Amino acid sequence: MILPVIMAGGTGSRLWPMSRELYPKQYLRFESTNSMLQETISRLEGLEISPPMLICNEQHRFLAAEQLRQIGQLSNNIILEPVGRNTAPAIALAALSAINSTEDDPLLLILAADHVIEDIPSFHKAIDTAVAYANEGKLVTFGIVATSPETGYGYIQRGDIQGQEAYTVKRFVEKPDQETAQSYIDSGEYYWNSGMFLFRAKRYIEELKKYRPDILECCVKAIQYSNKDSVADFIRVCEKQFSTCPEESIDYAVMEKTNDGVVIPLNAGWNDVGSWSALWEVSQRDSNNNALTGDIYTHDSNNCYINTDDTFV
């Protein structure tokens, strides 16, 4: 059984003013009647999964709980981070909490709450493929098949082929300049870094203990002294312990160092919707290439993104 772990701690600052500090983009609705968070969970329908676990900021707790309640997924499953410490500690909190609560070793499917994936069957197929590798003790990441030399994404360079549908992870690289990004595309060896992973909870803890025991120690104590709020369905991580945790991404803390990292190519219409132009690209558009949501009148307008909740535009 797969336990989805939804990372919802971002601020979505690049979509300001629609996305704001107290109402970031993962909780917003763009084209769907569901928010991006709700869509992230809904697209898992058809997979054998447990109720999802959500990790979010303390200040978004009621917003997150209400959106999970709306889709019937609220079940004491929201971990509240008192401070942000990047993805390696956040995933450690989820892994430790899952092991403690289930007394098992679940498969963790790590997902961002604010991504768009258009081809759901291909997405499910990639997850099914990844399960076999994760059951062998591999730490799987999903590399997005690049369609252009994007400078706004990090990249994953693949290594040797593993089986027929996966490769070893050679390295992670930061956002490149235009020339470097083009060389990545030309080589055929690089994928966009999706930030999505699949692995056994205990395998992640083992590798974190090996490479970043300082992070693991802080997270163990933070979970040990956490407080479960059964009324509001929150797991409150101990702020005193967690605030001492080093800030690090899973890419650098574990995935670049482990000998068991693999990358599975994913071509499923993925987009992290990190800019207004990206949102326009994934939206339905009319004959004038306008993406319109709400009460809007246009005249001689083209290539526009216009979104309004109540005011006539």
XYZ file of C-alpha atoms in Angstrom, residues 92-235:
144
model
C 11.835 12.642 7.699
C 8.925 13.851 9.852
C 6.499 12.064 7.536
C 8.538 8.839 7.472
C 8.944 8.729 11.257
C 5.280 9.535 11.839
C 4.200 6.839 9.363
C 6.420 4.200 10.954
C 5.239 5.095 14.458
C 1.540 5.205 13.615
C 1.343 2.104 11.429
C 4.143 0.041 13.028
C 4.908 -0.879 9.441
C 7.193 0.210 6.612
C 4.908 1.893 4.072
C 5.839 3.054 0.613
C 5.943 6.846 0.714
C 4.907 8.695 -2.434
C 6.247 12.231 -2.006
C 4.295 14.815 -4.002
C 4.130 18.599 -4.183
C 0.692 20.094 -3.590
C 0.962 22.684 -6.344
C 1.855 20.849 -9.549
C -0.218 20.143 -12.651
C -0.177 16.686 -14.273
C -2.373 16.356 -17.346
C -1.794 12.716 -18.402
C -3.040 10.760 -15.390
C -2.657 7.240 -16.939
C 1.019 7.907 -17.715
C 1.494 9.256 -14.197
C -0.051 6.106 -12.690
C 2.065 3.899 -14.953
C 5.255 5.595 -13.763
C 4.212 5.077 -10.135
C 3.467 1.394 -10.774
C 6.913 1.042 -12.344
C 8.530 2.797 -9.394
C 6.875 0.477 -6.853
C 8.911 -2.499 -8.059
C 12.171 -0.591 -7.597
C 11.145 0.805 -4.215
C 10.298 -2.714 -3.018
C 13.886 -3.664 -3.872
C 15.179 -0.933 -1.561
C 15.715 1.748 -4.190
C 14.975 5.433 -3.645
C 13.095 6.484 -6.751
C 12.680 9.962 -8.173
C 10.659 10.930 -11.222
C 12.504 12.881 -13.916
C 10.323 14.949 -16.215
C 11.124 14.422 -19.892
C 12.283 17.910 -20.857
C 10.565 19.609 -23.783
C 12.580 22.836 -23.782
C 15.763 24.286 -22.226
C 14.047 25.707 -19.143
C 16.188 27.842 -16.854
C 13.609 27.832 -14.050
C 13.950 24.135 -13.207
C 16.642 22.034 -11.581
C 17.805 18.997 -13.564
C 18.664 15.346 -12.908
C 21.414 13.705 -14.923
C 20.825 10.020 -15.469
C 23.492 7.345 -15.235
C 23.423 3.666 -16.198
C 20.190 2.024 -17.226
C 18.483 -0.157 -14.609
C 16.142 -2.722 -16.124
C 14.150 -1.243 -18.998
C 12.487 1.802 -17.463
C 14.866 3.392 -14.955
C 18.373 4.803 -14.619
C 20.783 5.407 -11.793
C 20.938 8.988 -10.577
C 24.258 10.486 -11.611
C 23.743 13.950 -10.149
C 21.306 16.759 -9.409
C 22.095 20.200 -10.808
C 20.707 23.626 -9.933
C 18.819 25.882 -12.321
C 21.163 26.482 -15.290
C 21.634 29.429 -17.620
C 20.154 29.234 -21.130
C 23.272 27.871 -22.830
C 23.801 25.188 -20.196
C 20.129 24.201 -20.284
C 20.327 23.774 -24.064
C 23.379 21.526 -23.677
C 21.406 19.393 -21.217
C 18.571 18.984 -23.708
C 20.972 18.198 -26.561
C 22.712 15.478 -24.540
C 19.496 13.543 -23.872
C 20.823 12.642 -20.408
C 18.948 15.191 -18.315
C 15.436 15.446 -16.934
C 13.669 18.248 -15.136
C 13.683 17.675 -11.397
C 10.044 17.085 -10.420
C 10.571 16.888 -6.656
C 8.501 13.665 -6.574
C 9.820 10.482 -4.952
C 8.839 6.947 -3.978
C 10.615 4.799 -1.385
C 10.098 2.757 1.753
C 9.902 4.866 4.898
C 12.606 2.875 6.687
C 14.955 3.002 3.685
C 14.787 6.779 3.705
C 15.490 6.850 7.444
C 18.429 4.452 6.951
C 19.980 6.657 4.273
C 19.336 9.852 6.216
C 20.999 8.300 9.260
C 23.995 7.384 7.104
C 24.468 10.745 5.395
C 22.780 13.354 7.617
C 22.435 11.952 11.146
C 22.184 15.518 12.480
C 18.923 16.054 10.571
C 17.530 12.699 11.655
C 18.347 13.303 15.318
C 16.438 16.600 15.335
C 13.447 15.061 13.545
C 13.299 12.058 15.899
C 13.151 14.390 18.896
C 10.627 16.677 17.181
C 8.292 13.731 16.565
C 8.967 12.240 20.011
C 7.732 15.415 21.665
C 4.991 16.162 19.142
C 1.429 16.786 20.227
C -1.502 15.167 18.444
C -4.545 17.391 18.354
C -7.305 14.833 17.820
C -10.010 17.484 17.604
C -8.452 19.409 14.742
C -6.605 16.501 13.100
C -3.182 18.072 13.513
C 0.156 16.593 14.535
